[in-house]
mmCIF file of C-alpha atoms and ligand atoms in Angstrom:
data_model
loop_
_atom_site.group_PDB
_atom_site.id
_atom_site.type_symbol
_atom_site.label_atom_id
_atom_site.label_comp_id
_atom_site.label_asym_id
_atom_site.label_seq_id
_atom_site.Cartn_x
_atom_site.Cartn_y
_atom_site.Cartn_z
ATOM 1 C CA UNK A 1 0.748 -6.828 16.048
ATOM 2 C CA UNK A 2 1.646 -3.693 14.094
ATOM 3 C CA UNK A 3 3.142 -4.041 10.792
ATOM 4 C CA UNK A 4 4.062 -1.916 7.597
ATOM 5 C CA UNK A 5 4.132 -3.031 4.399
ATOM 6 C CA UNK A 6 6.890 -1.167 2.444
ATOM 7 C CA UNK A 7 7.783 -1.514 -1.203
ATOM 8 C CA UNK A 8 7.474 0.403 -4.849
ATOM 9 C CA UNK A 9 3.988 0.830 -6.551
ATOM 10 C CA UNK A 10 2.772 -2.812 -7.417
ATOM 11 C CA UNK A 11 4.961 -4.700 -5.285
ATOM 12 C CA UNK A 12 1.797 -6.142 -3.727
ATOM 13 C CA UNK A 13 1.440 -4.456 -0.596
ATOM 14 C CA UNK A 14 -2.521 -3.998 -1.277
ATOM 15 C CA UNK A 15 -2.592 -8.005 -2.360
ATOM 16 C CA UNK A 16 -0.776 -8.966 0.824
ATOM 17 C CA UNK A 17 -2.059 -6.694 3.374
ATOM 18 C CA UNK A 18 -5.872 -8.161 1.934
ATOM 19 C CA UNK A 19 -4.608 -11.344 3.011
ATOM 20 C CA UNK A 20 -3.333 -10.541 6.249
ATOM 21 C CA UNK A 21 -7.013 -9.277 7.013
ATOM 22 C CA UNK A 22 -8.188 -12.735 6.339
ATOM 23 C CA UNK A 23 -5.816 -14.931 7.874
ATOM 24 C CA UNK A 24 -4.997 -12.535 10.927
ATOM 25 C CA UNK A 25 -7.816 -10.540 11.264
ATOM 26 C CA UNK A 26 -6.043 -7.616 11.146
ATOM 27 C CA UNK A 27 -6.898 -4.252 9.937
ATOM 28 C CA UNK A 28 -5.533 -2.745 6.684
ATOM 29 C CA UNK A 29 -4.972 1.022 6.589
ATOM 30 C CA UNK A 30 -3.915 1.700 3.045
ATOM 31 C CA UNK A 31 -3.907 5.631 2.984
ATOM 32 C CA UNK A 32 -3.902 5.228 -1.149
ATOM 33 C CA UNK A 33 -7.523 3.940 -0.409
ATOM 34 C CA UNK A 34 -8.788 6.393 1.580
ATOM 35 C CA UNK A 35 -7.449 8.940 -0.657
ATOM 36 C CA UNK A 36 -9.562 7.329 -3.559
ATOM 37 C CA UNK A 37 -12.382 7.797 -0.832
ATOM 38 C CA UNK A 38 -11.958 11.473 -0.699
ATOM 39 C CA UNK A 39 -11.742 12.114 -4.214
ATOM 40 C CA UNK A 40 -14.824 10.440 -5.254
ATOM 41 C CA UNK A 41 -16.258 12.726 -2.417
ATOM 42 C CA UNK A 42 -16.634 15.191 -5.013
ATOM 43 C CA UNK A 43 -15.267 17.831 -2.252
ATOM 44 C CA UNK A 44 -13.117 20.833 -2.624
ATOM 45 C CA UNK A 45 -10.111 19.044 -1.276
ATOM 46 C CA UNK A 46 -11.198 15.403 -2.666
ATOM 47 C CA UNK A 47 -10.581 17.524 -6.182
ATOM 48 C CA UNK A 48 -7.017 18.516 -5.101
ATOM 49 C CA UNK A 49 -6.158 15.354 -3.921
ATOM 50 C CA UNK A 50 -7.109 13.980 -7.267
ATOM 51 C CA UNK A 51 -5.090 16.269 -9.457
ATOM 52 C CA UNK A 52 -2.191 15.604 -6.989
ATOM 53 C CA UNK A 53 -2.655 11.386 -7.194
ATOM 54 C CA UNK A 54 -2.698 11.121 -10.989
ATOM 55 C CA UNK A 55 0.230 13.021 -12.020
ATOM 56 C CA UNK A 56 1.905 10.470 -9.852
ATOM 57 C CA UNK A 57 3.407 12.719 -6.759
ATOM 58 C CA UNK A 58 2.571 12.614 -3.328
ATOM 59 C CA UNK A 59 -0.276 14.529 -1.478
ATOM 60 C CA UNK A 60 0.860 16.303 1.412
ATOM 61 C CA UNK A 61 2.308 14.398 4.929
ATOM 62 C CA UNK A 62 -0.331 16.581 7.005
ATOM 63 C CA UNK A 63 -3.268 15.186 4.753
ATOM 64 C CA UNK A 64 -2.428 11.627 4.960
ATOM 65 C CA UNK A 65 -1.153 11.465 8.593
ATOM 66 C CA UNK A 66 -4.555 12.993 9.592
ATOM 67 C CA UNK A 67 -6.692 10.651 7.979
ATOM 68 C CA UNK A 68 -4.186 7.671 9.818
ATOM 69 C CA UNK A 69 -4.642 9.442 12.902
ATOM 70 C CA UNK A 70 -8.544 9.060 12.726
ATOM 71 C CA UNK A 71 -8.068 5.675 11.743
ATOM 72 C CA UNK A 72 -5.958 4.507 14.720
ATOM 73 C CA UNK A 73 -8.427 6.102 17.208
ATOM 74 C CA UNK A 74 -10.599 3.340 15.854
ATOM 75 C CA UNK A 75 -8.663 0.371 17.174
ATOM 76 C CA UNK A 76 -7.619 -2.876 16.067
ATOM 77 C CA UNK A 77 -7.843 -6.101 18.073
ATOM 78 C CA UNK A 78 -5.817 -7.744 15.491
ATOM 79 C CA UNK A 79 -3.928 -5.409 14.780
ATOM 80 C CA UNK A 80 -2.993 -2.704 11.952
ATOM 81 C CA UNK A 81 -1.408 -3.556 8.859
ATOM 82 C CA UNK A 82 -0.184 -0.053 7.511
ATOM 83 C CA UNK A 83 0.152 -0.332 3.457
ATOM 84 C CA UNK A 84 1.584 2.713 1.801
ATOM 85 C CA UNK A 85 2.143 4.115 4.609
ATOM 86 C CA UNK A 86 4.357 5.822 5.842
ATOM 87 C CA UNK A 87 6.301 6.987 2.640
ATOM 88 C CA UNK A 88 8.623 9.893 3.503
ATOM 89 C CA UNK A 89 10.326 10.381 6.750
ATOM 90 C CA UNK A 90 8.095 12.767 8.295
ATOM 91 C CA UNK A 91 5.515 10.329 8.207
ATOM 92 C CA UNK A 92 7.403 7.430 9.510
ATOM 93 C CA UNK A 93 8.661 10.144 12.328
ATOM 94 C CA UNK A 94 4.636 11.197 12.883
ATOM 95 C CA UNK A 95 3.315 7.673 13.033
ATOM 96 C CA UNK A 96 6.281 6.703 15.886
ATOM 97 C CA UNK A 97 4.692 9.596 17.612
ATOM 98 C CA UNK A 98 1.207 8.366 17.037
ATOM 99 C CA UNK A 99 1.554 4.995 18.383
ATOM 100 C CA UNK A 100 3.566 5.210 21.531
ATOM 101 C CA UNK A 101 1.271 8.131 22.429
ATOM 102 C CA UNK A 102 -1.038 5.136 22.256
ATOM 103 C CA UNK A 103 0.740 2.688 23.808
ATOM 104 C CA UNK A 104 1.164 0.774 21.208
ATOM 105 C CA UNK A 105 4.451 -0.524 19.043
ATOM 106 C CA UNK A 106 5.633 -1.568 15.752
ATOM 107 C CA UNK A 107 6.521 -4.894 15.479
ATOM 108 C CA UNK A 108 7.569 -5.424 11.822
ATOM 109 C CA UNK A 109 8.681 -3.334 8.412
ATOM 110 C CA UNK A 110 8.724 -5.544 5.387
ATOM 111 C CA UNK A 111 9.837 -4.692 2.608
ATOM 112 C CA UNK A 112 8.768 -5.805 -0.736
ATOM 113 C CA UNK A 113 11.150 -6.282 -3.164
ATOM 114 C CA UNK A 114 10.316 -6.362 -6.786
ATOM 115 C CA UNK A 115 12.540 -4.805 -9.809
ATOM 116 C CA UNK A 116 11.387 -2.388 -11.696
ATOM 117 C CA UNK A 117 10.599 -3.948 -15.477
ATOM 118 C CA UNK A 118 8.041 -6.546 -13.009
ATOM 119 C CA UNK A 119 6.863 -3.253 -11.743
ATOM 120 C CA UNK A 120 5.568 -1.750 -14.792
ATOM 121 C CA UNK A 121 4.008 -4.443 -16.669
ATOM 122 C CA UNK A 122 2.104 -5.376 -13.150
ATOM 123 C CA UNK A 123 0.453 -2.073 -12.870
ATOM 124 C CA UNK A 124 -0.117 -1.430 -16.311
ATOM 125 C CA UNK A 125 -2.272 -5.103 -16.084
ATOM 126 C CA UNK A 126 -4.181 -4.099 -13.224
ATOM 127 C CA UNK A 127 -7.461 -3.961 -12.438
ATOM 128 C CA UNK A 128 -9.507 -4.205 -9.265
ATOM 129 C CA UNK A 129 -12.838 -5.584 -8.958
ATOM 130 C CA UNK A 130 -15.360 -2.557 -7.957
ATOM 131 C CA UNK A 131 -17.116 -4.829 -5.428
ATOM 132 C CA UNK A 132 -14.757 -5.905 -3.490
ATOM 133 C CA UNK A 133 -11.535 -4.586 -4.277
ATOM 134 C CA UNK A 134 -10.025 -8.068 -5.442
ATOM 135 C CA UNK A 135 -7.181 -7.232 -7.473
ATOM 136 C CA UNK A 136 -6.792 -9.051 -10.958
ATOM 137 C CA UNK A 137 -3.965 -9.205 -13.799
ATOM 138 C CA UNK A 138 -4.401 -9.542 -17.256
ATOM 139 C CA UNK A 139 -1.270 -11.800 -17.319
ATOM 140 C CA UNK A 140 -1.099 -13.783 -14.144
ATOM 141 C CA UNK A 141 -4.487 -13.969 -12.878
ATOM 142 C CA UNK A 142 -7.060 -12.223 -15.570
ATOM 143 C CA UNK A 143 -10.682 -11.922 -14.874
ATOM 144 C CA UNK A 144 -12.512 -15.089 -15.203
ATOM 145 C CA UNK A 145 -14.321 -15.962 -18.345
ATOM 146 C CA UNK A 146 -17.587 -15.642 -16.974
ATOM 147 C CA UNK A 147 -16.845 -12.116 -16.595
ATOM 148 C CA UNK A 148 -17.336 -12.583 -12.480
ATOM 149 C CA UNK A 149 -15.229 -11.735 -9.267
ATOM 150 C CA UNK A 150 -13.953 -15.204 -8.048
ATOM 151 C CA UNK A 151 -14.844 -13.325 -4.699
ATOM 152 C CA UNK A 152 -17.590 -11.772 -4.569
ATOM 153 C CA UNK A 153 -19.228 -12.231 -8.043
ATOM 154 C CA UNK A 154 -19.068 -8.658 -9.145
ATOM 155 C CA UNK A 155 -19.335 -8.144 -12.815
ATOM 156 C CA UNK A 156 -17.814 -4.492 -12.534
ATOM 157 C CA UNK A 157 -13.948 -3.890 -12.924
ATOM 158 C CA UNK A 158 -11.893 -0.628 -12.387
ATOM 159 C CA UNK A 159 -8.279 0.347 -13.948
ATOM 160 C CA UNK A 160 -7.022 3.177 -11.629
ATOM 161 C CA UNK A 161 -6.434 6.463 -13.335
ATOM 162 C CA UNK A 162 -3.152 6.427 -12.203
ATOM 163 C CA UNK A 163 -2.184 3.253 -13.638
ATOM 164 C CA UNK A 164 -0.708 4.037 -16.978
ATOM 165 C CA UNK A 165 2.773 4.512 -17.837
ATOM 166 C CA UNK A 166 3.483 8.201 -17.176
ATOM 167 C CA UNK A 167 2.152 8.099 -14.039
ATOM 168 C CA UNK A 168 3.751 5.282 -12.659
ATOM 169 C CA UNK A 169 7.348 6.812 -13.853
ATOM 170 C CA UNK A 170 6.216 9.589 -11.287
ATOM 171 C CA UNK A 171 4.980 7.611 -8.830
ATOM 172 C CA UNK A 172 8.517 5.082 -9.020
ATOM 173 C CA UNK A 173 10.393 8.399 -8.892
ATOM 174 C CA UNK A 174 8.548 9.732 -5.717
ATOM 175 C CA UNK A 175 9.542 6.538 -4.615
ATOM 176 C CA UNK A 176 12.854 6.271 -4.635
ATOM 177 C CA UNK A 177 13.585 10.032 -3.955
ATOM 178 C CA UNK A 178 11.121 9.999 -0.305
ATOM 179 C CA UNK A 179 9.726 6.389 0.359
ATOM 180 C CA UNK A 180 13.119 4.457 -0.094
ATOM 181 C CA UNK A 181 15.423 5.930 2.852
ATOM 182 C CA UNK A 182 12.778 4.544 5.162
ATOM 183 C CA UNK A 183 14.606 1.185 4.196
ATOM 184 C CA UNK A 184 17.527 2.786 6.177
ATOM 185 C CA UNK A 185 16.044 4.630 8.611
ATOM 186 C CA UNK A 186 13.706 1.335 10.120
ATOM 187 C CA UNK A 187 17.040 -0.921 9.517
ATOM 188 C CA UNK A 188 18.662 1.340 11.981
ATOM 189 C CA UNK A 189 15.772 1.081 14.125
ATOM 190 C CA UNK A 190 16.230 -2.984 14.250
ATOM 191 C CA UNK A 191 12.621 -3.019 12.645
ATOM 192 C CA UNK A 192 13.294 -3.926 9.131
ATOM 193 C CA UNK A 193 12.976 -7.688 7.485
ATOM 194 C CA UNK A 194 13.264 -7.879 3.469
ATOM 195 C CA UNK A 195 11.499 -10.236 1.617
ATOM 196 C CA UNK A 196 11.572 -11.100 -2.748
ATOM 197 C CA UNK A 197 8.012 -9.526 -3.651
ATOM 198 C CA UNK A 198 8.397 -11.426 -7.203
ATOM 199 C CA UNK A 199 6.887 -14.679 -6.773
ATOM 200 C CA UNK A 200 3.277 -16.155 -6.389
ATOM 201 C CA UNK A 201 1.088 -14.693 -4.076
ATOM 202 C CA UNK A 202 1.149 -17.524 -1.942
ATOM 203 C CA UNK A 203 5.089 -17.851 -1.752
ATOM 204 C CA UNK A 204 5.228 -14.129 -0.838
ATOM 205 C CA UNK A 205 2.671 -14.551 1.791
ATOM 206 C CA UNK A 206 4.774 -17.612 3.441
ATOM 207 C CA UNK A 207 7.512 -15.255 3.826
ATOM 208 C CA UNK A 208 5.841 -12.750 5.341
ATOM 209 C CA UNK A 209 4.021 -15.103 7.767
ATOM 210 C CA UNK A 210 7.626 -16.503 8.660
ATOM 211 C CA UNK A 211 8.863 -12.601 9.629
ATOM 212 C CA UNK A 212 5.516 -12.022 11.499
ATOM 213 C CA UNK A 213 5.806 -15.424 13.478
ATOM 214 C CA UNK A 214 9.617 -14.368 14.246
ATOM 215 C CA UNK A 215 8.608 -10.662 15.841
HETATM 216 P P1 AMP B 301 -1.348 3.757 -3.550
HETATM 217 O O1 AMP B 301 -2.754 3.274 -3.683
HETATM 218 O O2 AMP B 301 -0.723 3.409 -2.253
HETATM 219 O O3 AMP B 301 -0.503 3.375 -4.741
HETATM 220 O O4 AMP B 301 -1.429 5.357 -3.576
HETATM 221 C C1 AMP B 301 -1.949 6.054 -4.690
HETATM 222 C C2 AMP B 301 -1.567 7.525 -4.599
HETATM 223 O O5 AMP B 301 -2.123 8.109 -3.413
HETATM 224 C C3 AMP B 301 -0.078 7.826 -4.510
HETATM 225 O O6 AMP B 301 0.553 7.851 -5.779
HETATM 226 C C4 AMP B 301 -0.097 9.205 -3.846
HETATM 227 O O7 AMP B 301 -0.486 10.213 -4.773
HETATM 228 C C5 AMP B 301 -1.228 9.055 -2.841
HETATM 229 N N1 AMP B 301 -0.758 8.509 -1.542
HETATM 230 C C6 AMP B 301 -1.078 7.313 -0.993
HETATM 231 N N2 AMP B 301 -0.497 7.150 0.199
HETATM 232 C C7 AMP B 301 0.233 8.271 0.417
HETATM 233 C C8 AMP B 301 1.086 8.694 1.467
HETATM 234 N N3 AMP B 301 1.328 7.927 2.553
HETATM 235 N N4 AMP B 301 1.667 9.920 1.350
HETATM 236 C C9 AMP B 301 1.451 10.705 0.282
HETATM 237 N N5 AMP B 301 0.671 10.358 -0.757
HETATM 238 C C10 AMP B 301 0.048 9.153 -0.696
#
């Protein structure tokens, strides 16, 4: 099973999509996290990428569809899971491409949805444990006291560079310019479910496990 994961910055696609690899055993492709991959490569283009990711826009549709391509060469018995991706039309048009060249189908889009005051004080609480990649809230589910991932026991913790108010205004605004009319162009395609991101983790994962067990 092939599904996307569509939805504003911090409507929990990366929280989800972790979950689906655990339950399902399916495998996430979150092109945000290979991007952070190639920055800290310290490589002429990792650099570029960078500037490009914290003022909040989006890095070029040849860039991020190549590094998807590689990806889907690698296979998936479970399946892929693709989370913040695509986000602009060329990329939704270039992954079509990519997977019935492979033989292989979409089965859901679900979108996340989450208004925008939930959006802002979610990512400016963020932070992500460095081990593992849990992903933690100063409101809703801070760090425990000890100071240790409930995971994997990792005592380091990241904010990303992009997660601060000016940045996210960008990144909301890139959003709803390019991401958003792939809600309209996969509803026309007969591919899109929406589901209410704002909830507990657990409640949002029951409704996406009732649109997965439905496709
Ligand atoms: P994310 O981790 O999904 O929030 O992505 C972080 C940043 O990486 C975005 O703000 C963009 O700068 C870049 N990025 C991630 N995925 C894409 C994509 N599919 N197309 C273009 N830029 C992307």
């Amino acid at each position: 099973m092939n599904i996307i994961l569509l939805g504003p910055p911090g409507a929990g696609k990366g929280t989800q999509a972790r979950k689906l690899v655990e339950d399902r055993g399916m495998v996430q492709l979150s092109t945000g996290d290979m991007l952070r991959e190639a920055r800290s490569s310290g490589t002429e283009m990792g650099q570029k990428v960078a500037e490009v990711m914290d003022r909040g826009e989006l890095v070029t549709d040849d860039i991020v569809t190549g590094l998807i391509r590689e990806k889907l060469q690698e296979g998936a018995e479970g399946g892929f899971i693709f989370d913040g991706f695509p986000r602009t039309l060329a990329q939704a048009d270039a992954l079509g491409a990519l997977l019935s060249d492979m033989g292989r189908a979409l089965d859901a889009v679900i979108e996340m949805r989450v208004d925008d005051e939930a959006l802002v004080s979610r990512i400016t609480a963020r932070s992500t444990c460095g081990g593992c990649g849990e992903v933690y809230n100063d409101n809703t589910k801070p760090i425990p006291a000890d100071g240790k991932c409930a995971k994997c026991g990792g005592t380091e913790f990241k904010r990303r560079a992009d997660d601060n108010e000016g940045s996210l205004r960008q990144r909301l605004m890139e959003y709803y310019k390019k991401t958003s009319p792939l809600i309209g162009y996969y509803y026309a395609k007969g591919q899109l479910s929406t589901i209410d991101g704002l909830d507990e983790i657990d409640a949002v994962a029951g409704r996406i496990t009732a649109v997965l067990d439905k496709a």
